[in-house]
Tab-separated table of C-alpha atoms and ligand atoms in Angstrom:
chain	number	residue	atom	x	y	z
A	21	UNK	CA	5.068	19.819	-9.146
A	22	UNK	CA	7.367	16.932	-8.375
A	23	UNK	CA	10.721	17.906	-7.156
A	24	UNK	CA	13.744	16.314	-8.825
A	25	UNK	CA	15.240	13.238	-7.295
A	26	UNK	CA	16.906	13.816	-3.915
A	27	UNK	CA	19.662	11.574	-5.160
A	28	UNK	CA	20.636	14.157	-7.752
A	29	UNK	CA	21.140	16.877	-5.197
A	30	UNK	CA	24.717	17.055	-4.076
A	31	UNK	CA	24.436	19.397	-1.192
A	32	UNK	CA	21.251	18.347	0.530
A	33	UNK	CA	23.095	16.954	3.540
A	34	UNK	CA	24.595	20.309	4.328
A	35	UNK	CA	21.239	21.961	4.656
A	36	UNK	CA	19.782	21.404	8.138
A	37	UNK	CA	17.107	23.849	9.231
A	38	UNK	CA	17.891	25.004	12.746
A	39	UNK	CA	14.190	24.577	13.618
A	40	UNK	CA	14.381	20.782	13.202
A	41	UNK	CA	15.680	18.970	16.277
A	42	UNK	CA	13.187	16.204	16.951
A	43	UNK	CA	11.440	13.991	14.469
A	44	UNK	CA	8.339	11.933	15.180
A	45	UNK	CA	7.278	8.867	13.169
A	46	UNK	CA	4.017	6.906	13.043
A	47	UNK	CA	2.369	4.234	10.941
A	48	UNK	CA	-1.338	4.649	10.064
A	49	UNK	CA	-4.116	2.795	8.216
A	50	UNK	CA	-3.592	-0.794	7.120
A	51	UNK	CA	-0.188	-2.268	7.958
A	52	UNK	CA	2.064	-3.234	5.091
A	53	UNK	CA	5.257	-5.358	4.927
A	54	UNK	CA	8.230	-2.950	4.795
A	55	UNK	CA	6.818	-0.444	7.257
A	56	UNK	CA	9.427	-1.534	9.765
A	57	UNK	CA	12.198	-0.945	7.226
A	58	UNK	CA	10.801	2.569	6.748
A	59	UNK	CA	10.602	3.229	10.486
A	60	UNK	CA	14.146	1.962	10.911
A	61	UNK	CA	15.366	4.245	8.102
A	62	UNK	CA	13.644	7.285	9.626
A	63	UNK	CA	15.181	6.583	13.012
A	64	UNK	CA	18.726	5.873	11.873
A	65	UNK	CA	18.855	8.630	9.235
A	66	UNK	CA	17.627	11.127	11.858
A	67	UNK	CA	20.044	9.929	14.532
A	68	UNK	CA	22.891	9.968	11.991
A	69	UNK	CA	22.089	13.635	11.343
A	70	UNK	CA	22.208	14.482	15.068
A	71	UNK	CA	18.410	14.608	15.588
A	72	UNK	CA	16.258	13.076	18.313
A	73	UNK	CA	13.546	10.608	17.321
A	74	UNK	CA	10.178	9.928	18.901
A	75	UNK	CA	7.919	7.000	17.900
A	76	UNK	CA	4.192	7.397	18.100
A	77	UNK	CA	2.342	4.118	18.646
A	78	UNK	CA	-1.018	3.242	17.030
A	79	UNK	CA	-1.068	6.004	14.398
A	80	UNK	CA	-3.126	9.154	15.001
A	81	UNK	CA	-5.093	7.295	17.701
A	82	UNK	CA	-1.865	6.874	19.717
A	83	UNK	CA	-0.894	10.482	18.981
A	84	UNK	CA	-4.098	11.724	20.499
A	85	UNK	CA	-3.556	9.438	23.479
A	86	UNK	CA	0.061	10.635	23.770
A	87	UNK	CA	1.535	7.188	23.305
A	88	UNK	CA	4.938	8.591	22.428
A	89	UNK	CA	8.250	6.886	23.052
A	90	UNK	CA	11.878	7.810	22.417
A	91	UNK	CA	13.513	5.697	19.797
A	92	UNK	CA	17.243	4.742	19.644
A	93	UNK	CA	19.214	3.031	16.933
A	94	UNK	CA	18.995	-0.227	19.016
A	95	UNK	CA	15.248	-0.024	19.223
A	96	UNK	CA	15.002	-0.654	15.500
A	97	UNK	CA	17.664	-3.446	15.442
A	98	UNK	CA	16.451	-6.787	13.984
A	99	UNK	CA	13.302	-5.196	12.446
A	100	UNK	CA	14.052	-4.735	8.757
A	101	UNK	CA	13.017	-8.379	8.011
A	102	UNK	CA	9.847	-8.300	10.138
A	103	UNK	CA	6.329	-7.861	8.731
A	104	UNK	CA	3.663	-5.650	10.313
A	105	UNK	CA	4.712	-2.465	12.147
A	106	UNK	CA	6.587	-2.394	15.424
A	107	UNK	CA	4.824	0.941	16.185
A	108	UNK	CA	1.416	-0.690	15.629
A	109	UNK	CA	-1.176	0.990	13.495
A	110	UNK	CA	-4.801	2.123	13.806
A	111	UNK	CA	-7.605	3.945	12.160
A	112	UNK	CA	-8.752	6.984	14.088
A	113	UNK	CA	-12.073	8.763	13.634
A	114	UNK	CA	-11.288	11.785	15.816
A	115	UNK	CA	-8.377	12.682	13.559
A	116	UNK	CA	-11.015	13.504	10.816
A	117	UNK	CA	-12.474	16.276	13.155
A	118	UNK	CA	-11.067	19.735	13.458
A	119	UNK	CA	-10.959	19.320	17.198
A	120	UNK	CA	-8.951	16.093	16.862
A	121	UNK	CA	-6.548	17.699	14.420
A	122	UNK	CA	-5.909	20.696	16.692
A	123	UNK	CA	-5.295	18.385	19.645
A	124	UNK	CA	-2.887	16.289	17.596
A	125	UNK	CA	-0.967	19.355	16.512
A	126	UNK	CA	-0.821	20.641	20.140
A	127	UNK	CA	0.498	17.259	21.305
A	128	UNK	CA	3.272	17.302	18.630
A	129	UNK	CA	4.251	20.763	19.966
A	130	UNK	CA	4.090	19.554	23.578
A	131	UNK	CA	6.531	16.734	22.789
A	132	UNK	CA	8.821	18.971	20.820
A	133	UNK	CA	8.127	17.162	17.535
A	134	UNK	CA	9.347	19.596	14.897
A	135	UNK	CA	8.829	17.234	11.984
A	136	UNK	CA	6.494	14.266	11.584
A	137	UNK	CA	6.881	11.342	9.209
A	138	UNK	CA	3.534	9.580	8.441
A	139	UNK	CA	3.859	6.174	6.892
A	140	UNK	CA	0.498	5.110	5.336
A	141	UNK	CA	-1.917	5.673	2.534
A	142	UNK	CA	-3.947	8.515	1.115
A	143	UNK	CA	-6.137	8.733	4.220
A	144	UNK	CA	-3.075	9.042	6.425
A	145	UNK	CA	-1.676	11.768	4.120
A	146	UNK	CA	-4.922	13.722	4.415
A	147	UNK	CA	-4.339	13.690	8.201
A	148	UNK	CA	-0.695	14.835	7.624
A	149	UNK	CA	-1.851	17.630	5.503
A	150	UNK	CA	-4.230	18.909	8.240
A	151	UNK	CA	-1.314	18.854	10.703
A	152	UNK	CA	0.877	20.711	8.250
A	153	UNK	CA	-1.768	23.428	8.015
A	154	UNK	CA	-1.622	23.652	11.791
A	155	UNK	CA	2.113	24.271	11.787
A	156	UNK	CA	3.549	20.739	12.204
A	157	UNK	CA	6.046	19.934	9.438
A	158	UNK	CA	4.895	16.660	7.925
A	159	UNK	CA	6.184	14.276	5.214
A	160	UNK	CA	4.131	11.263	3.981
A	161	UNK	CA	5.760	7.956	3.044
A	162	UNK	CA	3.542	5.685	0.871
A	163	UNK	CA	2.854	2.414	2.700
A	164	UNK	CA	0.035	0.183	1.404
A	165	UNK	CA	-0.344	-3.160	-0.227
A	166	UNK	CA	-3.000	-1.684	-2.546
A	167	UNK	CA	-0.649	0.323	-4.804
A	168	UNK	CA	-3.393	2.899	-4.974
A	169	UNK	CA	-1.481	6.124	-4.382
A	170	UNK	CA	-1.533	8.126	-7.540
A	171	UNK	CA	1.648	10.186	-7.092
A	172	UNK	CA	3.897	7.151	-6.921
A	173	UNK	CA	4.535	4.079	-9.097
A	174	UNK	CA	5.508	2.152	-5.977
A	175	UNK	CA	3.990	1.758	-2.536
A	176	UNK	CA	5.753	-0.089	0.306
A	177	UNK	CA	4.184	-3.490	0.866
A	178	UNK	CA	2.850	-4.126	-2.640
A	179	UNK	CA	5.681	-6.327	-3.740
A	180	UNK	CA	5.508	-8.617	-0.719
A	181	UNK	CA	1.729	-8.779	-0.855
A	182	UNK	CA	1.583	-9.567	-4.557
A	183	UNK	CA	4.196	-12.322	-4.140
A	184	UNK	CA	2.358	-13.763	-1.140
A	185	UNK	CA	-0.928	-13.807	-3.137
A	186	UNK	CA	0.738	-15.287	-6.209
A	187	UNK	CA	2.179	-18.202	-4.171
A	188	UNK	CA	-1.150	-18.831	-2.508
A	189	UNK	CA	-2.918	-18.800	-5.881
A	190	UNK	CA	-0.372	-21.315	-7.307
A	191	UNK	CA	-1.408	-23.643	-4.518
A	192	UNK	CA	-5.119	-23.160	-5.154
A	193	UNK	CA	-4.429	-23.901	-8.776
A	194	UNK	CA	-3.025	-27.339	-7.895
A	195	UNK	CA	-6.146	-28.442	-6.157
A	196	UNK	CA	-8.387	-26.703	-8.783
A	197	UNK	CA	-6.642	-28.752	-11.523
A	198	UNK	CA	-6.880	-31.994	-9.563
A	199	UNK	CA	-10.581	-31.589	-9.073
A	200	UNK	CA	-11.215	-30.023	-12.542
A	201	UNK	CA	-12.939	-27.124	-10.882
A	202	UNK	CA	-13.480	-23.467	-11.503
A	203	UNK	CA	-11.802	-21.454	-8.691
A	204	UNK	CA	-12.494	-17.900	-7.791
A	205	UNK	CA	-9.760	-16.313	-5.718
A	206	UNK	CA	-10.410	-12.949	-4.131
A	207	UNK	CA	-7.501	-10.659	-3.478
A	208	UNK	CA	-7.381	-7.436	-1.492
A	209	UNK	CA	-6.929	-3.936	-2.887
A	210	UNK	CA	-9.842	-1.947	-1.551
A	211	UNK	CA	-11.148	0.002	-4.556
A	212	UNK	CA	-8.124	-0.713	-6.722
A	213	UNK	CA	-7.403	-3.720	-8.941
A	214	UNK	CA	-3.565	-3.674	-8.993
A	215	UNK	CA	-3.165	-6.831	-6.871
A	216	UNK	CA	-5.800	-8.596	-9.056
A	217	UNK	CA	-4.171	-7.476	-12.308
A	218	UNK	CA	-0.646	-8.499	-11.264
A	219	UNK	CA	-1.794	-11.859	-9.824
A	220	UNK	CA	-3.955	-12.396	-12.903
A	221	UNK	CA	-0.908	-12.057	-15.168
A	222	UNK	CA	1.588	-13.761	-12.840
A	223	UNK	CA	-0.715	-16.761	-12.133
A	224	UNK	CA	-1.896	-17.089	-15.694
A	225	UNK	CA	-5.504	-16.714	-14.696
A	226	UNK	CA	-8.254	-17.278	-17.190
A	227	UNK	CA	-10.153	-14.191	-16.024
A	228	UNK	CA	-9.359	-11.011	-13.958
A	229	UNK	CA	-12.202	-9.102	-12.390
A	230	UNK	CA	-11.298	-5.616	-11.173
A	231	UNK	CA	-13.311	-2.571	-10.005
A	232	UNK	CA	-11.801	-0.552	-12.860
A	233	UNK	CA	-13.740	-2.874	-15.247
A	234	UNK	CA	-16.806	-3.030	-12.902
A	235	UNK	CA	-19.342	-3.575	-15.681
A	236	UNK	CA	-18.182	-7.114	-16.495
A	237	UNK	CA	-20.803	-9.454	-17.903
A	238	UNK	CA	-21.287	-12.543	-15.684
A	239	UNK	CA	-23.286	-14.293	-18.430
A	240	UNK	CA	-20.441	-13.833	-20.825
A	241	UNK	CA	-18.045	-15.170	-18.151
A	242	UNK	CA	-20.254	-18.312	-17.759
A	243	UNK	CA	-20.295	-18.899	-21.537
A	244	UNK	CA	-16.511	-18.583	-21.613
A	245	UNK	CA	-16.113	-21.189	-18.832
A	246	UNK	CA	-18.331	-23.630	-20.766
A	247	UNK	CA	-16.439	-22.886	-23.993
A	248	UNK	CA	-13.168	-23.670	-22.158
A	249	UNK	CA	-14.582	-26.911	-20.879
A	250	UNK	CA	-15.525	-27.915	-24.448
A	251	UNK	CA	-11.939	-27.113	-25.583
A	252	UNK	CA	-10.690	-29.558	-22.990
A	253	UNK	CA	-9.441	-27.109	-20.362
A	254	UNK	CA	-9.434	-28.880	-16.971
A	255	UNK	CA	-9.897	-25.877	-14.740
A	256	UNK	CA	-10.664	-22.178	-14.770
A	257	UNK	CA	-9.022	-19.613	-12.458
A	258	UNK	CA	-10.759	-16.348	-11.813
A	259	UNK	CA	-8.918	-13.626	-9.858
A	260	UNK	CA	-11.546	-11.391	-8.303
A	261	UNK	CA	-10.580	-8.061	-6.737
A	262	UNK	CA	-12.033	-7.184	-3.358
A	263	UNK	CA	-13.592	-4.091	-5.016
A	264	UNK	CA	-15.903	-6.469	-7.003
A	265	UNK	CA	-16.212	-8.927	-4.092
A	266	UNK	CA	-19.221	-11.285	-3.823
A	267	UNK	CA	-16.997	-14.280	-4.608
A	268	UNK	CA	-18.988	-16.881	-2.603
A	269	UNK	CA	-22.314	-16.071	-4.258
A	270	UNK	CA	-20.566	-15.738	-7.625
A	271	UNK	CA	-19.209	-19.282	-7.171
A	272	UNK	CA	-22.684	-20.562	-6.417
A	273	UNK	CA	-24.173	-18.853	-9.446
A	274	UNK	CA	-21.354	-20.190	-11.768
A	275	UNK	CA	-21.694	-23.748	-10.458
A	276	UNK	CA	-25.411	-23.628	-11.024
A	277	UNK	CA	-25.158	-22.235	-14.536
A	278	UNK	CA	-22.288	-24.401	-15.723
A	279	UNK	CA	-22.548	-27.579	-13.739
A	280	UNK	CA	-18.816	-27.248	-12.996
A	281	UNK	CA	-17.834	-27.517	-9.347
A	282	UNK	CA	-16.855	-23.967	-8.306
A	283	UNK	CA	-15.121	-22.873	-5.118
A	284	UNK	CA	-14.311	-19.403	-3.803
A	285	UNK	CA	-11.196	-18.637	-1.773
A	286	UNK	CA	-10.802	-15.283	-0.121
A	287	UNK	CA	-7.150	-14.729	0.698
A	288	UNK	CA	-7.775	-11.916	3.211
A	289	UNK	CA	-5.202	-10.582	5.645
A	290	UNK	CA	-2.548	-13.212	4.906
A	291	UNK	CA	-1.708	-10.787	2.052
A	292	UNK	CA	-0.688	-8.113	4.506
A	293	UNK	CA	1.646	-10.239	6.542
A	294	UNK	CA	5.088	-11.830	6.257
A	295	UNK	CA	8.665	-10.750	5.870
A	296	UNK	CA	9.109	-7.980	3.288
A	297	UNK	CA	10.773	-8.724	-0.051
A	298	UNK	CA	14.161	-7.194	-0.912
A	299	UNK	CA	12.326	-4.598	-3.022
A	300	UNK	CA	10.002	-3.522	-0.199
A	301	UNK	CA	12.966	-3.320	2.263
A	302	UNK	CA	15.134	-1.243	-0.113
A	303	UNK	CA	12.350	1.197	-1.284
A	304	UNK	CA	11.147	1.636	2.256
A	305	UNK	CA	14.693	2.314	3.495
A	306	UNK	CA	15.308	4.969	0.844
A	307	UNK	CA	11.921	6.642	1.161
A	308	UNK	CA	12.114	6.604	4.989
A	309	UNK	CA	15.566	8.252	4.886
A	310	UNK	CA	14.433	10.738	2.203
A	311	UNK	CA	11.587	11.887	4.393
A	312	UNK	CA	14.088	12.889	7.126
A	313	UNK	CA	16.232	14.721	4.580
A	314	UNK	CA	13.233	16.653	3.350
A	315	UNK	CA	12.378	17.665	6.919
A	316	UNK	CA	15.960	18.748	7.430
A	317	UNK	CA	15.638	20.978	4.450
A	318	UNK	CA	12.636	22.696	6.045
A	319	UNK	CA	10.135	21.014	3.752
A	320	UNK	CA	6.636	20.269	4.904
A	321	UNK	CA	3.295	19.006	3.524
A	322	UNK	CA	5.128	16.748	1.068
A	323	UNK	CA	4.784	13.106	0.182
A	324	UNK	CA	7.637	10.966	-1.040
A	325	UNK	CA	7.211	8.871	-4.174
A	326	UNK	CA	8.863	6.900	-6.912
A	327	UNK	CA	8.012	8.073	-10.329
A	328	UNK	CA	9.456	7.228	-13.735
A	329	UNK	CA	12.567	5.650	-12.165
A	330	UNK	CA	13.307	8.478	-9.689
A	331	UNK	CA	12.578	9.130	-6.105
A	332	UNK	CA	10.585	12.370	-5.948
A	333	UNK	CA	8.378	14.373	-3.565
A	334	UNK	CA	5.041	16.144	-4.126
A	335	UNK	CA	2.877	18.608	-2.347
A	336	UNK	CA	0.288	16.514	-0.421
A	337	UNK	CA	-2.588	18.460	-1.843
A	338	UNK	CA	-1.357	17.959	-5.345
A	339	UNK	CA	-0.656	14.260	-4.634
A	340	UNK	CA	-4.166	13.612	-3.274
A	341	UNK	CA	-5.709	15.315	-6.330
A	342	UNK	CA	-3.984	12.961	-8.726
A	343	UNK	CA	-5.851	10.107	-10.304
A	344	UNK	CA	-4.428	6.656	-10.972
A	345	UNK	CA	-5.794	4.347	-13.557
A	346	UNK	CA	-4.957	0.909	-14.767
A	347	UNK	CA	-3.661	0.960	-18.312
A	348	UNK	CA	-6.095	-0.455	-20.845
A	349	UNK	CA	-3.098	-1.761	-22.732
A	350	UNK	CA	-1.949	-3.902	-19.815
A	351	UNK	CA	-5.422	-5.207	-19.142
A	352	UNK	CA	-5.829	-6.021	-22.836
A	353	UNK	CA	-2.549	-7.975	-22.749
A	354	UNK	CA	-3.696	-9.859	-19.607
A	355	UNK	CA	-6.890	-10.889	-21.470
A	356	UNK	CA	-5.075	-12.009	-24.591
A	357	UNK	CA	-2.660	-14.139	-22.551
A	358	UNK	CA	-5.616	-15.982	-20.930
A	359	UNK	CA	-7.074	-17.510	-24.083
B	18	LIG	P1	-4.865	4.764	4.491
B	18	LIG	O1	-3.888	5.717	5.121
B	18	LIG	O2	-4.216	3.430	4.252
B	18	LIG	O3	-5.550	5.334	3.213
B	18	LIG	P2	-7.272	5.203	5.949
B	18	LIG	O4	-8.096	5.756	4.827
B	18	LIG	O5	-7.975	4.223	6.879
B	18	LIG	O6	-5.966	4.451	5.479
B	18	LIG	O7	-6.727	6.472	6.840
B	18	LIG	C1	-5.937	6.204	7.978
B	18	LIG	C2	-6.316	7.266	9.024
B	18	LIG	O8	-5.959	8.575	8.514
B	18	LIG	C3	-7.776	7.417	9.401
B	18	LIG	O9	-8.140	6.427	10.337
B	18	LIG	C4	-7.805	8.760	9.991
B	18	LIG	O10	-7.292	8.821	11.287
B	18	LIG	C5	-6.836	9.533	9.056
B	18	LIG	N1	-7.532	10.220	7.997
B	18	LIG	C6	-8.142	9.735	6.907
B	18	LIG	N2	-8.718	10.671	6.188
B	18	LIG	C7	-8.576	11.843	6.865
B	18	LIG	C8	-8.936	13.189	6.580
B	18	LIG	N3	-9.668	13.547	5.499
B	18	LIG	N4	-8.585	14.135	7.485
B	18	LIG	C9	-7.865	13.799	8.560
B	18	LIG	N5	-7.461	12.504	8.850
B	18	LIG	C10	-7.765	11.598	8.013
B	19	LIG	O1	-5.496	-0.897	2.529
B	19	LIG	C1	-5.054	-2.180	2.787
B	19	LIG	C2	-6.281	-3.148	2.920
B	19	LIG	O2	-5.766	-4.421	3.223
B	19	LIG	C3	-7.227	-3.165	1.779
B	19	LIG	O3	-6.752	-3.957	0.700
B	19	LIG	C4	-8.461	-3.672	2.374
B	19	LIG	O4	-9.620	-3.202	1.729
B	19	LIG	C5	-8.448	-3.108	3.840
B	19	LIG	O5	-7.114	-2.712	4.030
B	19	LIG	C6	-8.914	-4.085	4.883
B	19	LIG	O6	-8.872	-3.420	6.086
B	19	LIG	P1	-9.002	-4.088	7.472
B	19	LIG	O7	-7.683	-4.544	7.891
B	19	LIG	O8	-9.589	-3.071	8.378
B	19	LIG	O9	-9.957	-5.261	7.327
C-alpha cells in the first residue's frame, strides 16, 4: 500500500535509524533531465542530516567495478540546471544474474553503504529489489523520460523531454506547411505512448500512433490524409511513438498511396538531453530528499512516487506489479481535437 505523504508527517526528521550512517546513490538505465537535481538532493539532504554520501558511477556496472567516490556538498554545486547525469549511467547485464547481485550487495557492505538510492526506471528498481533482499536498504527514485512507471503519475525527465519534443515538432510543422507535406515525427517512449500522446495534443497533430493502440489501420490513415487534402488542409502531422516505429517505411508507403510528399523525422536522443525544466528540478529535488528521509526511517525496498497530488512511497514489488494504461477518454479527446 502507498504510505501517506512524507510532507504530512511532522516528526519524520526526528527518526534516524542508528544503522544508517552512509548513503550511496547511483543513476541507472537511460539518462533523464533532472537526474542531477535528484543526485544533488540526495547528497545535500543526507549531509544535512549528518550522514556520509558515496556516489556510484555508471549505475550497477560501476557498482560491480567498485567505481565509488565520496561526495561533498560542493561536488554537486552548479549541477541542478545540467542535463544528463554527473554520475554517468549504464545498463548492466551481470546485475540480472544472482552472482552479480550478490557481488553488488557485498560491495555495498565493503564500502559501508547502509542505504542505497537508485535513480532510474522499472528495470533499475528490479535491481534495487534484489539488493534489498540481500540486506542492502534500497529506495528507488523514478527517473525516465518515458513516464512508464505505474506507481507514479510523474517521472523525472518527462516534462523536459516532452517540451523538447514539442518545440522540435513545431519546427518540423513549419517546413511541413511550407512544402504542403505529410510529416511523420517519431518520438521516444519505449513501449509506452505518453510522449506521443502529449506531443500529439500539444502540437495539434492530425494523428497520434501509440503502442497502446497498436492495431491502427494504415489504410484508414491514408484515406484520412486524402480526405484532409480534399478539404484544403495543407499539411498532415503524424506523431508516431517509438513503440510503433517503422516511420521511414511508413512515409514511403503513405507517399506512394497518396501522392503527397511524405517525410519521416526521428527525434531520437535529443529528447533525453538539455537543461531540466523547473518542474523536473523541483520534483527531482523533493523525491531525492524524500528517499534519504525514508532510509533514515529504516525503510527499505520502497520506491518514491507522486500520486493524486501527493508524494508517496510504495513497496517495490507492489510498484512493479502495477499496470499503467493511457486513458481512453484522453485519447478520444486527442482524436476529436485533430479533425
Ligand atoms: P530502466 O531502469 O530505465 O527501466 P533498464 O530496463 O535498462 O532501464 O534497466 C537498467 C538496469 O537495471 C539494467 O541494465 C540492469 O542492470 C538492471 N536490471 C534490470 N532488470 C533487472 C532485474 N530483473 N534484476 C536485476 N537487475 C535488473
Ligand atoms: O527509457 C528511455 C529511452 O530513451 C526510451 O524512450 C528508448 O526506448 C530507450 O531509452 C533508448 O535507449 P538507448 O539510449 O539505449 O538507445
